[in-house]
CSV table of C-alpha atoms and ligand atoms in Angstrom, one decimal:
chain,number,residue,atom,x,y,z
G,14,MET,CA,-0.7,-14.4,-20.9
G,15,ILE,CA,1.9,-12.3,-19.0
G,16,LYS,CA,0.0,-11.5,-15.8
G,17,ILE,CA,0.3,-8.2,-14.0
G,18,SER,CA,2.0,-10.2,-11.2
G,19,LYS,CA,2.3,-13.7,-9.8
G,20,VAL,CA,1.9,-15.1,-6.3
G,21,ASN,CA,5.2,-16.6,-5.2
G,22,ILE,CA,4.4,-19.5,-2.7
G,23,GLN,CA,7.1,-22.1,-2.3
G,24,GLN,CA,7.1,-25.6,-1.0
G,25,ASP,CA,8.2,-24.7,2.5
G,26,ASP,CA,5.2,-22.3,2.8
G,27,ILE,CA,2.9,-25.1,1.8
G,28,ASP,CA,4.6,-27.6,4.2
G,29,ARG,CA,3.9,-25.1,7.1
G,30,LEU,CA,0.4,-24.5,6.0
G,31,VAL,CA,-0.3,-28.3,6.0
G,32,GLU,CA,1.3,-28.6,9.4
G,33,VAL,CA,-1.1,-26.0,10.9
G,34,ILE,CA,-4.2,-27.6,9.3
G,35,GLU,CA,-3.2,-31.0,10.6
G,36,SER,CA,-2.5,-29.7,14.1
G,37,GLY,CA,-6.0,-28.4,14.5
G,38,ASN,CA,-4.9,-25.1,16.1
G,39,LEU,CA,-6.2,-22.9,13.3
G,40,VAL,CA,-6.4,-19.5,15.1
G,41,HIS,CA,-4.2,-19.0,18.1
G,42,GLY,CA,-1.1,-20.9,17.1
G,43,LYS,CA,2.7,-20.7,17.0
G,44,TYR,CA,3.0,-19.2,13.5
G,45,CYS,CA,1.0,-16.0,14.4
G,46,ASN,CA,3.4,-15.5,17.3
G,47,LEU,CA,6.5,-16.3,15.2
G,48,PHE,CA,5.4,-14.2,12.1
G,49,GLN,CA,4.5,-11.3,14.4
G,50,GLU,CA,7.9,-11.5,16.1
G,51,LYS,CA,9.8,-11.7,12.9
G,52,LEU,CA,8.0,-8.8,11.4
G,53,GLY,CA,8.7,-6.7,14.6
G,54,SER,CA,12.4,-7.4,14.4
G,55,TYR,CA,12.5,-6.9,10.6
G,56,LEU,CA,10.9,-3.5,11.0
G,57,SER,CA,12.7,-2.7,14.3
G,58,VAL,CA,9.5,-1.7,16.1
G,59,ASP,CA,8.3,-2.2,19.7
G,60,HIS,CA,4.8,-3.4,18.9
G,61,SER,CA,3.7,-5.4,15.8
G,62,ILE,CA,0.1,-6.7,15.7
G,63,LEU,CA,-1.1,-9.1,13.0
G,64,VAL,CA,-4.6,-8.4,11.7
G,65,SER,CA,-6.9,-9.8,9.1
G,66,SER,CA,-6.2,-7.2,6.3
G,67,GLY,CA,-4.5,-4.0,5.5
G,68,THR,CA,-7.9,-2.3,5.6
G,69,ALA,CA,-8.5,-3.6,9.1
G,70,ALA,CA,-5.0,-2.2,10.1
G,71,LEU,CA,-6.0,1.2,8.9
G,72,TYR,CA,-9.5,1.1,10.4
G,73,LEU,CA,-8.1,0.0,13.8
G,74,SER,CA,-5.5,2.7,13.7
G,75,LEU,CA,-8.2,5.5,13.3
G,76,LEU,CA,-10.3,3.9,16.0
G,77,ALA,CA,-7.4,3.7,18.4
G,78,LEU,CA,-6.6,7.4,17.8
G,79,ASP,CA,-10.3,8.2,18.6
G,80,ILE,CA,-10.9,9.8,15.3
G,81,GLY,CA,-14.5,10.5,14.6
G,82,PRO,CA,-17.2,12.8,13.2
G,83,GLU,CA,-15.7,16.0,14.5
G,84,HIS,CA,-12.4,15.3,12.7
G,85,ALA,CA,-10.9,15.6,9.2
G,86,VAL,CA,-8.1,13.4,7.9
G,87,LEU,CA,-5.7,14.3,5.1
G,88,VAL,CA,-5.4,11.5,2.5
G,89,PRO,CA,-3.7,11.3,-1.0
G,90,ASN,CA,-6.1,11.6,-4.0
G,91,PHE,CA,-4.3,8.7,-5.7
G,92,THR,CA,-4.4,5.4,-3.8
G,93,PHE,CA,-6.4,2.3,-3.3
G,94,PRO,CA,-9.8,3.4,-2.0
G,95,ALA,CA,-9.4,1.6,1.4
G,96,THR,CA,-7.2,4.4,2.6
G,97,VAL,CA,-10.1,6.8,2.3
G,98,ASN,CA,-13.0,4.4,3.0
G,99,VAL,CA,-11.7,3.9,6.6
G,100,VAL,CA,-11.9,7.7,7.2
G,101,LYS,CA,-15.5,7.7,6.1
G,102,LEU,CA,-16.3,4.5,8.1
G,103,VAL,CA,-15.2,6.2,11.4
G,104,GLY,CA,-17.4,9.1,10.5
G,105,ALA,CA,-14.6,11.6,9.8
G,106,THR,CA,-14.2,13.7,6.7
G,107,PRO,CA,-11.5,13.0,4.1
G,108,VAL,CA,-9.4,15.9,2.9
G,109,LEU,CA,-7.8,15.1,-0.5
G,110,VAL,CA,-4.2,15.9,-1.1
G,111,ASP,CA,-2.5,15.9,-4.5
G,112,VAL,CA,0.5,13.7,-5.3
G,113,ASP,CA,3.8,13.9,-7.2
G,114,ALA,CA,3.9,13.1,-10.9
G,115,THR,CA,6.8,10.7,-10.7
G,116,THR,CA,6.6,9.2,-7.3
G,117,TYR,CA,2.7,9.0,-7.2
G,118,SER,CA,2.8,9.8,-3.5
G,119,MET,CA,2.0,12.8,-1.2
G,120,THR,CA,4.8,15.2,-0.6
G,121,SER,CA,5.5,17.5,2.4
G,122,GLU,CA,4.7,20.4,0.0
G,123,SER,CA,1.4,19.1,-1.3
G,124,LEU,CA,0.4,18.2,2.3
G,125,ALA,CA,1.3,21.8,3.5
G,126,ARG,CA,-0.7,23.3,0.6
G,127,ALA,CA,-3.8,21.1,1.4
G,128,ILE,CA,-3.6,22.1,5.1
G,129,LYS,CA,-3.3,25.8,4.2
G,130,SER,CA,-6.3,25.7,1.8
G,131,TYR,CA,-8.5,23.6,4.1
G,132,GLN,CA,-11.7,25.5,5.1
G,133,GLY,CA,-14.0,22.8,6.5
G,134,ASP,CA,-15.7,22.7,9.9
G,135,GLN,CA,-14.1,19.5,11.2
G,136,SER,CA,-10.7,19.9,12.9
G,137,LEU,CA,-7.8,18.4,11.1
G,138,LYS,CA,-6.6,15.5,13.2
G,139,ALA,CA,-4.5,13.1,11.2
G,140,VAL,CA,-2.8,12.5,7.9
G,141,ILE,CA,-2.4,9.1,6.1
G,142,PRO,CA,0.5,9.3,3.7
G,143,VAL,CA,0.6,6.3,1.4
G,144,HIS,CA,3.9,4.8,0.2
G,145,GLU,CA,2.2,4.3,-3.2
G,146,PHE,CA,3.3,1.1,-5.0
G,147,GLY,CA,6.2,0.8,-2.4
G,148,PHE,CA,7.7,4.3,-3.0
G,149,PRO,CA,9.5,5.4,0.2
G,150,SER,CA,7.8,8.7,0.9
G,151,ASP,CA,9.7,11.6,2.4
G,152,MET,CA,8.5,10.8,6.0
G,153,ILE,CA,11.0,13.1,7.7
G,154,ASN,CA,9.5,16.2,6.1
G,155,ILE,CA,5.9,14.9,6.1
G,156,CYS,CA,6.1,14.2,9.8
G,157,GLN,CA,7.6,17.7,10.4
G,158,VAL,CA,4.6,19.3,8.6
G,159,ALA,CA,2.2,17.1,10.5
G,160,HIS,CA,3.7,17.8,13.9
G,161,ARG,CA,3.7,21.6,13.2
G,162,HIS,CA,-0.1,21.2,12.8
G,163,ASP,CA,-0.6,18.8,15.6
G,164,LEU,CA,-1.7,15.9,13.4
G,165,TYR,CA,-1.3,12.2,14.0
G,166,VAL,CA,0.5,10.3,11.2
G,167,VAL,CA,-0.8,6.9,10.1
G,168,GLU,CA,1.4,5.5,7.4
G,169,ASP,CA,-0.3,3.4,4.8
G,170,ALA,CA,2.6,1.1,3.9
G,171,ALA,CA,0.3,-1.6,2.4
G,172,CYS,CA,2.6,-1.9,-0.6
G,173,ALA,CA,5.7,-0.9,1.1
G,174,LEU,CA,6.9,-3.7,3.5
G,175,GLY,CA,10.7,-3.5,3.1
G,176,ALA,CA,10.8,0.0,1.7
G,177,THR,CA,13.6,2.0,3.3
G,178,ILE,CA,13.9,5.8,4.1
G,179,GLY,CA,17.3,6.7,5.4
G,180,ASP,CA,18.2,3.9,7.9
G,181,LYS,CA,14.6,3.1,8.9
G,182,LYS,CA,11.8,1.2,7.2
G,183,ALA,CA,8.7,2.8,5.7
G,184,GLY,CA,5.8,2.4,8.2
G,185,THR,CA,8.0,3.2,11.2
G,186,TYR,CA,8.1,7.0,11.1
G,187,GLY,CA,4.5,7.8,12.0
G,188,ASP,CA,2.5,7.2,15.1
G,189,ILE,CA,1.2,4.0,13.5
G,190,GLY,CA,2.2,2.0,10.4
G,191,CYS,CA,-0.1,-0.3,8.4
G,192,PHE,CA,0.8,-3.1,6.0
G,193,SER,CA,-1.1,-5.6,3.8
G,194,PHE,CA,-0.4,-9.2,2.9
G,195,HIS,CA,-3.0,-9.3,0.0
G,196,PRO,CA,-1.9,-11.5,-3.0
G,197,ARG,CA,-1.1,-8.3,-5.0
G,198,LYS,CA,1.5,-7.2,-2.4
G,199,VAL,CA,5.1,-8.5,-2.5
G,200,ILE,CA,4.6,-11.1,0.2
G,201,THR,CA,1.2,-12.6,0.9
G,202,THR,CA,-0.8,-14.6,3.4
G,203,GLY,CA,-4.0,-14.6,1.2
G,204,GLU,CA,-5.7,-11.9,3.2
G,205,GLY,CA,-3.7,-10.4,6.1
G,206,GLY,CA,-2.3,-7.2,7.6
G,207,LEU,CA,-0.1,-5.7,10.2
G,208,VAL,CA,-0.2,-2.7,12.5
G,209,VAL,CA,3.1,-1.4,14.1
G,210,THR,CA,3.7,1.3,16.6
G,211,SER,CA,6.2,2.3,19.3
G,212,ASP,CA,3.4,3.7,21.5
G,213,GLN,CA,2.5,1.1,24.2
G,214,ARG,CA,-0.9,2.7,24.9
G,215,LEU,CA,-1.9,2.6,21.2
G,216,ALA,CA,-0.7,-1.0,20.9
G,217,GLU,CA,-2.9,-2.1,23.8
G,218,ARG,CA,-5.9,-0.4,22.4
G,219,ILE,CA,-5.4,-1.9,19.0
G,220,GLU,CA,-5.0,-5.4,20.6
G,221,LEU,CA,-8.3,-4.9,22.4
G,222,LEU,CA,-10.1,-3.5,19.4
G,223,LYS,CA,-8.8,-6.4,17.2
G,224,ASN,CA,-10.0,-9.2,19.5
G,225,HIS,CA,-13.5,-8.6,21.0
G,226,GLY,CA,-12.1,-6.2,23.7
G,227,ILE,CA,-10.6,-9.3,25.5
G,228,GLN,CA,-8.2,-8.6,28.3
G,229,ARG,CA,-6.5,-11.5,30.0
G,230,ASP,CA,-5.4,-11.1,33.6
G,231,ASP,CA,-4.0,-14.1,35.5
G,232,GLY,CA,-6.1,-16.5,33.5
G,233,ARG,CA,-9.2,-14.4,34.0
G,234,VAL,CA,-10.9,-13.0,30.8
G,235,ASP,CA,-12.5,-9.6,30.8
G,236,PHE,CA,-14.3,-7.9,28.0
G,237,ALA,CA,-12.9,-4.4,28.6
G,238,ILE,CA,-14.4,-2.6,25.6
G,239,PRO,CA,-16.5,-3.5,22.5
G,240,GLY,CA,-14.1,-4.9,20.0
G,241,HIS,CA,-14.1,-6.4,16.5
G,242,ASN,CA,-12.7,-9.7,15.3
G,243,PHE,CA,-9.9,-8.7,13.0
G,244,ARG,CA,-7.5,-11.6,13.8
G,245,LEU,CA,-5.3,-13.5,11.4
G,246,THR,CA,-5.5,-17.3,11.3
G,247,ASP,CA,-2.5,-19.4,12.1
G,248,PHE,CA,-2.5,-21.0,8.6
G,249,GLN,CA,-2.3,-17.6,7.1
G,250,ALA,CA,0.6,-16.7,9.3
G,251,ALA,CA,2.3,-19.9,8.3
G,252,LEU,CA,2.4,-18.7,4.7
G,253,GLY,CA,4.1,-15.5,5.7
G,254,VAL,CA,7.1,-16.7,7.7
G,255,GLY,CA,9.1,-18.1,4.8
G,256,GLN,CA,8.2,-15.3,2.4
G,257,LEU,CA,9.4,-12.7,4.9
G,258,GLU,CA,12.9,-14.4,4.8
G,259,ARG,CA,12.9,-14.1,1.0
G,260,LEU,CA,11.5,-10.5,0.9
G,261,ASP,CA,14.8,-8.5,0.6
G,262,GLY,CA,16.0,-10.7,-2.2
G,263,TRP,CA,12.7,-10.3,-4.0
G,264,ILE,CA,12.9,-6.5,-3.6
G,265,ALA,CA,16.4,-6.6,-5.1
G,266,SER,CA,15.2,-8.5,-8.1
G,267,ARG,CA,12.3,-6.1,-8.6
G,268,THR,CA,14.6,-3.2,-8.4
G,269,GLN,CA,16.8,-4.7,-11.2
G,270,LEU,CA,13.7,-5.3,-13.3
G,271,ALA,CA,12.5,-1.7,-12.7
G,272,THR,CA,15.9,-0.5,-13.9
G,273,LYS,CA,15.6,-2.7,-17.0
G,274,TYR,CA,12.1,-1.3,-17.7
G,275,HIS,CA,13.6,2.2,-17.7
G,276,GLN,CA,16.2,1.2,-20.3
G,277,LEU,CA,13.7,-0.7,-22.5
G,278,LEU,CA,11.1,2.1,-22.3
G,279,GLN,CA,13.6,5.0,-23.2
G,280,PRO,CA,12.6,5.1,-26.9
G,281,LEU,CA,8.9,5.6,-26.0
G,282,VAL,CA,10.0,8.4,-23.5
G,283,GLU,CA,12.1,10.1,-26.1
G,284,ARG,CA,9.2,10.4,-28.6
G,285,GLY,CA,6.9,11.8,-25.8
G,286,SER,CA,4.6,8.8,-25.6
G,287,ILE,CA,5.1,8.0,-21.9
G,288,TYR,CA,6.6,9.2,-18.7
G,289,LEU,CA,8.5,7.0,-16.2
G,290,PRO,CA,8.3,6.7,-12.4
G,291,ASP,CA,11.2,8.0,-10.3
G,292,LEU,CA,13.9,5.2,-9.7
G,293,THR,CA,14.2,6.1,-6.0
G,294,ARG,CA,16.4,4.0,-3.7
G,295,GLY,CA,14.5,2.0,-1.1
G,296,HIS,CA,11.5,1.4,-3.4
G,297,THR,CA,9.8,-2.1,-3.2
G,298,TRP,CA,8.4,-2.0,-6.7
G,299,GLN,CA,5.2,-3.7,-5.7
G,300,THR,CA,3.9,-2.0,-8.8
G,301,TYR,CA,5.7,-0.5,-11.8
G,302,MET,CA,3.4,2.2,-13.2
G,303,ILE,CA,4.1,4.5,-16.2
G,304,LEU,CA,2.1,7.5,-17.3
G,305,LEU,CA,0.8,7.6,-20.9
G,306,SER,CA,0.8,10.8,-22.9
G,307,GLU,CA,-2.7,12.3,-23.1
G,308,ASP,CA,-2.8,11.4,-26.8
G,309,PHE,CA,-3.7,7.8,-25.8
G,310,ASN,CA,-6.9,6.3,-24.6
G,311,ARG,CA,-5.6,4.4,-21.6
G,312,ASP,CA,-8.5,1.9,-21.3
G,313,LEU,CA,-8.2,1.1,-25.0
G,314,VAL,CA,-4.4,0.5,-24.5
G,315,ILE,CA,-5.2,-2.0,-21.7
G,316,LYS,CA,-7.7,-3.8,-23.9
G,317,ARG,CA,-5.3,-4.0,-26.9
G,318,LEU,CA,-2.5,-5.2,-24.7
G,319,ARG,CA,-4.8,-7.9,-23.3
G,320,SER,CA,-5.5,-9.1,-26.9
G,321,LEU,CA,-1.7,-9.5,-27.2
G,322,ASN,CA,-1.6,-11.5,-24.0
G,323,VAL,CA,-0.1,-8.8,-21.8
G,324,GLU,CA,-2.1,-8.0,-18.6
G,325,THR,CA,-1.9,-4.4,-17.5
G,326,ASN,CA,-4.1,-2.2,-15.3
G,327,ILE,CA,-4.8,1.3,-14.1
G,328,GLY,CA,-2.5,1.1,-11.0
G,329,ALA,CA,-4.4,3.0,-8.4
G,330,GLN,CA,-7.6,5.1,-8.2
G,331,CYS,CA,-8.1,8.8,-8.4
G,332,ILE,CA,-10.3,9.1,-5.3
G,333,SER,CA,-12.1,12.3,-6.4
G,334,SER,CA,-13.4,10.4,-9.4
G,335,ILE,CA,-15.3,7.9,-7.2
G,336,VAL,CA,-19.0,9.0,-7.0
G,337,HIS,CA,-19.3,8.8,-3.2
G,338,MET,CA,-16.0,10.7,-2.8
G,339,GLN,CA,-16.7,13.6,-5.2
G,340,GLU,CA,-18.0,15.9,-2.5
G,341,TYR,CA,-14.5,16.1,-1.0
G,342,SER,CA,-12.8,17.5,-4.1
G,343,GLN,CA,-14.1,21.0,-4.2
G,344,THR,CA,-11.4,23.2,-2.8
G,345,GLN,CA,-8.2,21.4,-3.4
G,346,ASP,CA,-5.9,21.5,-6.5
G,347,LEU,CA,-5.8,17.8,-7.6
G,348,THR,CA,-4.4,18.2,-11.1
G,349,VAL,CA,-1.7,15.5,-10.9
G,350,SER,CA,-3.7,12.8,-9.2
G,351,ARG,CA,-6.5,13.4,-11.8
G,352,ARG,CA,-4.0,12.9,-14.6
G,353,LEU,CA,-2.6,9.7,-13.0
G,354,GLY,CA,-6.1,8.4,-12.6
G,355,LYS,CA,-6.8,9.0,-16.3
G,356,SER,CA,-3.5,7.9,-17.9
G,357,GLY,CA,-1.6,5.6,-15.4
G,358,LEU,CA,-0.7,2.2,-16.7
G,359,ALA,CA,0.7,-0.5,-14.4
G,360,LEU,CA,2.9,-3.0,-16.3
G,361,PRO,CA,3.6,-6.6,-15.3
G,362,MET,CA,6.1,-6.8,-12.4
G,363,CYS,CA,7.2,-9.7,-10.3
G,364,GLU,CA,10.5,-11.0,-8.9
G,365,ALA,CA,9.9,-14.2,-10.8
G,366,TYR,CA,9.9,-12.5,-14.2
G,367,SER,CA,12.9,-12.5,-16.5
G,368,GLU,CA,14.3,-9.6,-18.5
G,369,GLU,CA,12.9,-11.4,-21.6
G,370,THR,CA,9.4,-11.1,-20.2
G,371,LEU,CA,9.9,-7.4,-19.8
G,372,THR,CA,11.3,-7.1,-23.3
G,373,SER,CA,8.2,-8.8,-24.6
G,374,VAL,CA,5.9,-6.4,-22.6
G,375,VAL,CA,7.7,-3.4,-24.0
G,376,HIS,CA,7.7,-4.8,-27.5
G,377,ASN,CA,3.9,-5.2,-27.3
G,378,LEU,CA,3.3,-1.9,-25.7
G,379,THR,CA,5.3,-0.2,-28.5
G,380,LEU,CA,3.1,-2.1,-31.1
G,381,VAL,CA,-0.1,-0.9,-29.4
G,382,LEU,CA,1.1,2.7,-29.0
G,383,ASP,CA,2.3,2.8,-32.7
G,384,GLY,CA,-1.2,1.6,-33.7
G,385,PHE,CA,-2.7,4.8,-32.3
G,386,GLY,CA,-0.7,6.8,-34.7
G,387,ALA,CA,-1.8,4.8,-37.7
M,19,PLP,C1,-3.8,-3.1,-0.8
M,19,PLP,C2,-3.9,-1.7,-0.2
M,19,PLP,C3,-4.8,-1.5,0.9
M,19,PLP,C4,-5.7,-2.5,1.5
M,19,PLP,O1,-5.1,-3.7,1.9
M,19,PLP,P1,-6.0,-5.0,2.1
M,19,PLP,O2,-5.1,-6.0,2.7
M,19,PLP,O3,-6.4,-5.5,0.7
M,19,PLP,O4,-7.2,-4.7,2.9
M,19,PLP,C5,-4.7,-0.3,1.5
M,19,PLP,N1,-4.0,0.7,1.0
M,19,PLP,C6,-3.2,0.6,-0.1
M,19,PLP,C7,-2.4,1.7,-0.5
M,19,PLP,C8,-3.2,-0.7,-0.7
M,19,PLP,O5,-2.4,-0.8,-1.8
């Protein structure tokens, strides 16, 4: 079976992991400090805070910004549901924004349109642009629109560690940036996440909210506010340190493979069967998703590919198709995200794959799509 992706843990990761477990310092140890520091300098940010997951990073960001029931938050309608769940979990109202058909991400235009057509009672307080599948969103113009409307910007860069926009990294343009180290991302610590910001006050709040509200002062411990426990363990951090060093090389390999997919898939594009994603510079290619023509039943394509030993999946979710989210889809034009949710097909992608693997994927995809014509 050609899997959708593979975890890339190497011997030095395992050696560090064993070292932590043998040391007995499982939670507050040297690798959390080291990983956090390395991530901060990789991203060139003032404050980097490790947390237990990408979802925890997003949730803490909204809490730190005091977003609650009187607020509405703009989110893309095509993403992993965590982006939108956290908005509901702090009591705020999601406002769904359509995405672009080839980058799968929110644009400054779709954001401006959603703001203009918004008619709800809650006041618009923040926007969460998602760098979908590692695509480097146009943060300069998105931030400009956001600031014109007095909105906080929380970047969901869960798939986009290492994505670049201009001379800066994705996740460092907004007030807060959030990352994930889930096994489906390019580097992993099992579960894990990161919050970054250049705002000292926000960083202090996030530290408190992450760790029981604990404030240390001259060896004295105060519980300043009610907090969660969203810490990362030291053995998780030990897994991340070596992978971070390999990240840029892995992104370069993924970029080559994405270019190869484009060549191999060209015949299917020419006959109108599929549409390809934009080959934007600075992409991490966490996921390579194509769009099937409406002639094909996507779920059946996934099933038939599976029977040929190729694992594919739907990529991301159309949020307005989720039952408990449907009430938020009434006034916006969500045509593109609905189409992506219906016909998106994520193909196998991993830095460890060879061009031959991709050739085999495309060969089998062509067989399956030809079968629909028969
Ligand atoms: C993976 C992902 C998340 C959630 O990250 P976890 O670490 O799994 O909690 C959030 N947003 C997006 C866009 C993601 O892809």
